[in-house]
Amino acid sequence: MSNPLIKITNIKRDFVLGNEIIYVLKGIDLEINKGEYVALMGPSGSGKSTLMNLLGCLDTPTSGTYILNGQDVSKQKDDELAEIRNKEIGFVFQTFNLLPRTTALANVALPMIYAGYSKSERTARASEVLEQVNLGDRMDHQPNQLSGGQRQRVAIARALVNKPSIILADEPTGNLDSKTSEEIMKLFNDIHEQGNTVILVTHEEEVAAYAHRIIRLRDGMVESDITK
């Protein structure tokens, strides 16, 4: 077996609230291989958002180790984490997080600026991924000129632009109607079929059903881990 893309060992995350310590993640072990399509599920307070923040290098664990693509990221400093996020992880959020007065093309190219690509490289690659998500004819549109589904496609294109190891999607259909949700989930299927590792955080069973493996959290622990 090749080395897992993600290997989490006994990850704990506590938060101090006044005089109290809140134990959110209570020792999670998890391996995710390259090319998997995983849904993270769990009720509110189960720790799934905290786990996603750790997987996405937006936060570091209180204890335990996180090896991402062969690199121990559990003890990295903020600036190192920022670089890993930009290179290794493409984020898709429920609220799209697009810059309002900026074209779709410029929104998608943004992560490439931080990665140090030239303007011509950025334009070429951003155009390519917008074509990939069927928005080739909307590159010059600003977010307010696009539908919710189109905005989420722009966000997905932006997540893909730096060719990351992982696409991490947090409730990606949360703000969309059911028909648009289905279109977006089909797009994630296509992205997965092209070899991308997709990790989806959702509380909706019908969205999780698209994944090939469902990990359920409860009270900060893995309750079940089922591969279809």
Short mmCIF file of C-alpha atoms in Angstrom, two decimals:
data_model
loop_
_atom_site.label_atom_id
_atom_site.label_comp_id
_atom_site.label_asym_id
_atom_site.label_seq_id
_atom_site.Cartn_x
_atom_site.Cartn_y
_atom_site.Cartn_z
CA MET A 1 0.00 0.00 0.00
CA SER A 2 1.35 3.44 -0.86
CA ASN A 3 1.72 6.03 1.86
CA PRO A 4 -1.62 7.66 2.72
CA LEU A 5 -2.08 11.26 1.58
CA ILE A 6 -3.45 12.09 5.05
CA LYS A 7 -2.46 10.30 8.22
CA ILE A 8 -3.85 11.58 11.51
CA THR A 9 -2.74 9.91 14.73
CA ASN A 10 -4.45 10.53 18.08
CA ILE A 11 -5.45 14.08 17.17
CA LYS A 12 -6.95 16.07 20.02
CA ARG A 13 -8.21 19.63 19.95
CA ASP A 14 -9.21 21.49 23.12
CA PHE A 15 -10.47 25.04 23.42
CA VAL A 16 -10.19 27.10 26.59
CA LEU A 17 -13.40 28.97 27.41
CA GLY A 18 -12.99 31.08 30.53
CA ASN A 19 -12.02 28.64 33.32
CA GLU A 20 -13.26 25.68 31.35
CA ILE A 21 -11.57 23.42 28.80
CA ILE A 22 -13.81 22.17 25.99
CA TYR A 23 -12.57 18.87 24.57
CA VAL A 24 -13.76 18.95 20.95
CA LEU A 25 -11.67 16.22 19.31
CA LYS A 26 -10.81 13.38 21.66
CA GLY A 27 -8.15 11.33 19.91
CA ILE A 28 -8.93 10.75 16.25
CA ASP A 29 -7.02 8.31 14.03
CA LEU A 30 -7.65 8.59 10.31
CA GLU A 31 -5.99 7.71 7.02
CA ILE A 32 -7.13 8.98 3.65
CA ASN A 33 -5.46 7.80 0.46
CA LYS A 34 -4.81 9.77 -2.69
CA GLY A 35 -7.83 9.75 -5.00
CA GLU A 36 -10.44 8.95 -2.33
CA TYR A 37 -13.83 10.67 -2.17
CA VAL A 38 -14.75 11.06 1.50
CA ALA A 39 -17.73 12.63 3.26
CA LEU A 40 -17.33 13.81 6.87
CA MET A 41 -20.63 13.78 8.71
CA GLY A 42 -21.90 14.33 12.21
CA PRO A 43 -24.42 16.35 14.18
CA SER A 44 -23.68 19.90 15.37
CA GLY A 45 -21.01 19.76 18.04
CA SER A 46 -19.59 16.44 16.81
CA GLY A 47 -16.28 18.07 15.92
CA LYS A 48 -16.54 17.84 12.12
CA SER A 49 -15.87 21.56 11.51
CA THR A 50 -12.90 21.46 13.90
CA LEU A 51 -11.56 18.38 12.12
CA MET A 52 -12.02 20.07 8.76
CA ASN A 53 -10.09 23.13 9.97
CA LEU A 54 -7.25 20.83 11.03
CA LEU A 55 -7.31 18.88 7.76
CA GLY A 56 -7.28 22.19 5.88
CA CYS A 57 -4.31 23.51 7.91
CA LEU A 58 -6.47 26.41 9.15
CA ASP A 59 -5.75 25.26 12.71
CA THR A 60 -3.26 23.02 14.54
CA PRO A 61 -4.10 20.23 16.98
CA THR A 62 -3.59 20.45 20.75
CA SER A 63 -1.80 17.09 20.52
CA GLY A 64 -1.31 14.25 18.06
CA THR A 65 0.28 14.23 14.60
CA TYR A 66 -0.98 15.12 11.14
CA ILE A 67 1.10 13.96 8.19
CA LEU A 68 -0.06 15.51 4.90
CA ASN A 69 1.64 14.30 1.73
CA GLY A 70 4.61 13.03 3.76
CA GLN A 71 5.01 16.26 5.73
CA ASP A 72 4.26 16.68 9.44
CA VAL A 73 2.00 19.74 9.49
CA SER A 74 0.80 19.41 13.09
CA LYS A 75 3.54 21.64 14.48
CA GLN A 76 4.01 24.10 11.65
CA LYS A 77 3.96 27.87 12.20
CA ASP A 78 1.22 30.05 10.68
CA ASP A 79 3.25 31.22 7.69
CA GLU A 80 4.31 27.64 6.90
CA LEU A 81 0.68 26.52 7.18
CA ALA A 82 -0.39 29.31 4.82
CA GLU A 83 2.07 28.06 2.21
CA ILE A 84 0.91 24.45 2.60
CA ARG A 85 -2.73 25.55 2.31
CA ASN A 86 -2.02 27.44 -0.88
CA LYS A 87 -0.13 24.56 -2.51
CA GLU A 88 -1.82 21.45 -1.18
CA ILE A 89 -5.46 22.34 -0.46
CA GLY A 90 -8.27 23.78 -2.55
CA PHE A 91 -11.16 25.10 -0.44
CA VAL A 92 -14.82 25.34 -1.42
CA PHE A 93 -17.10 27.05 1.11
CA GLN A 94 -20.86 27.21 1.52
CA THR A 95 -20.79 31.01 1.13
CA PHE A 96 -18.52 30.95 -2.00
CA ASN A 97 -16.12 33.57 -0.49
CA LEU A 98 -15.59 35.39 -3.79
CA LEU A 99 -14.29 38.95 -4.10
CA PRO A 100 -17.38 40.98 -5.09
CA ARG A 101 -16.03 43.58 -7.52
CA THR A 102 -13.70 41.20 -9.32
CA THR A 103 -14.29 39.09 -12.42
CA ALA A 104 -14.66 35.33 -12.27
CA LEU A 105 -11.28 35.04 -14.01
CA ALA A 106 -9.50 37.25 -11.44
CA ASN A 107 -11.19 35.42 -8.53
CA VAL A 108 -9.98 32.08 -9.85
CA ALA A 109 -6.44 33.37 -10.52
CA LEU A 110 -6.04 34.75 -6.99
CA PRO A 111 -4.35 31.71 -5.34
CA MET A 112 -1.80 31.71 -8.19
CA ILE A 113 -0.67 35.24 -7.25
CA TYR A 114 0.38 33.96 -3.81
CA ALA A 115 2.06 30.97 -5.45
CA GLY A 116 4.20 33.33 -7.54
CA TYR A 117 2.97 32.61 -11.08
CA SER A 118 3.30 35.23 -13.84
CA LYS A 119 0.22 37.07 -15.11
CA SER A 120 0.17 35.12 -18.39
CA GLU A 121 0.41 31.78 -16.54
CA ARG A 122 -2.39 32.86 -14.18
CA THR A 123 -4.69 33.90 -17.01
CA ALA A 124 -4.06 30.72 -18.98
CA ARG A 125 -4.60 28.36 -16.04
CA ALA A 126 -7.62 30.27 -14.64
CA SER A 127 -9.25 30.20 -18.10
CA GLU A 128 -8.59 26.46 -18.34
CA VAL A 129 -10.29 25.63 -15.03
CA LEU A 130 -13.24 27.93 -15.75
CA GLU A 131 -13.72 26.00 -19.02
CA GLN A 132 -13.51 22.79 -16.98
CA VAL A 133 -16.45 23.90 -14.77
CA ASN A 134 -18.43 25.06 -17.84
CA LEU A 135 -18.04 28.79 -17.23
CA GLY A 136 -15.89 29.65 -20.24
CA ASP A 137 -18.51 32.20 -21.32
CA ARG A 138 -18.69 33.89 -17.90
CA MET A 139 -15.04 34.73 -17.25
CA ASP A 140 -15.56 38.51 -17.29
CA HIS A 141 -18.67 38.44 -15.10
CA GLN A 142 -18.56 39.61 -11.49
CA PRO A 143 -20.17 37.47 -8.76
CA ASN A 144 -23.31 39.66 -8.61
CA GLN A 145 -23.90 38.88 -12.32
CA LEU A 146 -23.84 35.14 -11.67
CA SER A 147 -26.38 32.71 -10.19
CA GLY A 148 -25.62 30.88 -6.93
CA GLY A 149 -24.67 27.74 -8.83
CA GLN A 150 -22.36 29.69 -11.14
CA ARG A 151 -20.72 31.37 -8.16
CA GLN A 152 -20.06 27.99 -6.59
CA ARG A 153 -18.53 26.84 -9.90
CA VAL A 154 -16.19 29.84 -9.79
CA ALA A 155 -15.27 28.86 -6.21
CA ILE A 156 -14.60 25.28 -7.35
CA ALA A 157 -12.45 26.51 -10.25
CA ARG A 158 -10.48 28.65 -7.77
CA ALA A 159 -10.00 25.57 -5.56
CA LEU A 160 -8.60 23.62 -8.53
CA VAL A 161 -6.34 26.30 -9.96
CA ASN A 162 -3.11 25.42 -8.09
CA LYS A 163 -3.60 21.66 -8.74
CA PRO A 164 -3.86 20.87 -5.00
CA SER A 165 -3.54 17.42 -3.38
CA ILE A 166 -6.96 17.80 -1.75
CA ILE A 167 -10.23 19.54 -2.53
CA LEU A 168 -11.88 20.33 0.80
CA ALA A 169 -15.54 21.33 0.53
CA ASP A 170 -17.50 22.63 3.53
CA GLU A 171 -21.28 22.26 3.00
CA PRO A 172 -20.76 23.18 -0.69
CA THR A 173 -24.48 22.94 -1.53
CA GLY A 174 -25.73 24.60 1.69
CA ASN A 175 -26.88 27.78 -0.10
CA LEU A 176 -28.20 26.17 -3.29
CA ASP A 177 -31.56 24.79 -4.37
CA SER A 178 -31.84 21.04 -4.97
CA LYS A 179 -31.47 21.14 -8.77
CA THR A 180 -28.35 23.33 -8.56
CA SER A 181 -27.00 21.17 -5.70
CA GLU A 182 -27.26 18.13 -7.94
CA GLU A 183 -25.31 19.91 -10.71
CA ILE A 184 -22.58 20.93 -8.26
CA MET A 185 -22.33 17.38 -6.87
CA LYS A 186 -22.02 15.99 -10.41
CA LEU A 187 -19.17 18.43 -10.91
CA PHE A 188 -17.44 17.09 -7.77
CA ASN A 189 -17.86 13.57 -9.23
CA ASP A 190 -16.10 14.72 -12.41
CA ILE A 191 -13.32 16.33 -10.38
CA HIS A 192 -12.87 13.12 -8.40
CA GLU A 193 -12.81 11.02 -11.57
CA GLN A 194 -9.96 13.19 -12.85
CA GLY A 195 -7.87 11.90 -9.95
CA ASN A 196 -8.47 14.54 -7.28
CA THR A 197 -8.90 13.62 -3.62
CA VAL A 198 -12.19 15.13 -2.43
CA ILE A 199 -13.19 15.60 1.22
CA LEU A 200 -16.69 16.87 1.75
CA VAL A 201 -18.14 18.11 5.05
CA THR A 202 -21.92 17.86 5.04
CA HIS A 203 -24.91 17.13 7.26
CA GLU A 204 -27.06 16.10 4.28
CA GLU A 205 -27.32 12.37 3.60
CA GLU A 206 -28.12 12.89 -0.10
CA VAL A 207 -24.95 14.93 -0.55
CA ALA A 208 -22.83 12.41 1.38
CA ALA A 209 -24.24 9.65 -0.84
CA TYR A 210 -22.03 10.89 -3.69
CA ALA A 211 -18.89 10.03 -1.70
CA HIS A 212 -17.34 6.56 -1.74
CA ARG A 213 -16.52 6.61 1.96
CA ILE A 214 -18.50 8.14 4.82
CA ILE A 215 -16.83 8.97 8.15
CA ARG A 216 -19.27 9.86 10.92
CA LEU A 217 -18.17 11.77 14.00
CA ARG A 218 -19.95 11.94 17.31
CA ASP A 219 -18.77 13.70 20.48
CA GLY A 220 -15.29 14.27 19.06
CA MET A 221 -14.65 10.64 18.10
CA VAL A 222 -15.04 8.62 14.89
CA GLU A 223 -18.32 6.76 15.30
CA SER A 224 -18.18 4.87 12.01
CA ASP A 225 -16.04 4.74 8.88
CA ILE A 226 -17.67 2.94 5.98
CA THR A 227 -16.33 2.52 2.45
CA LYS A 228 -18.95 1.65 -0.14
#
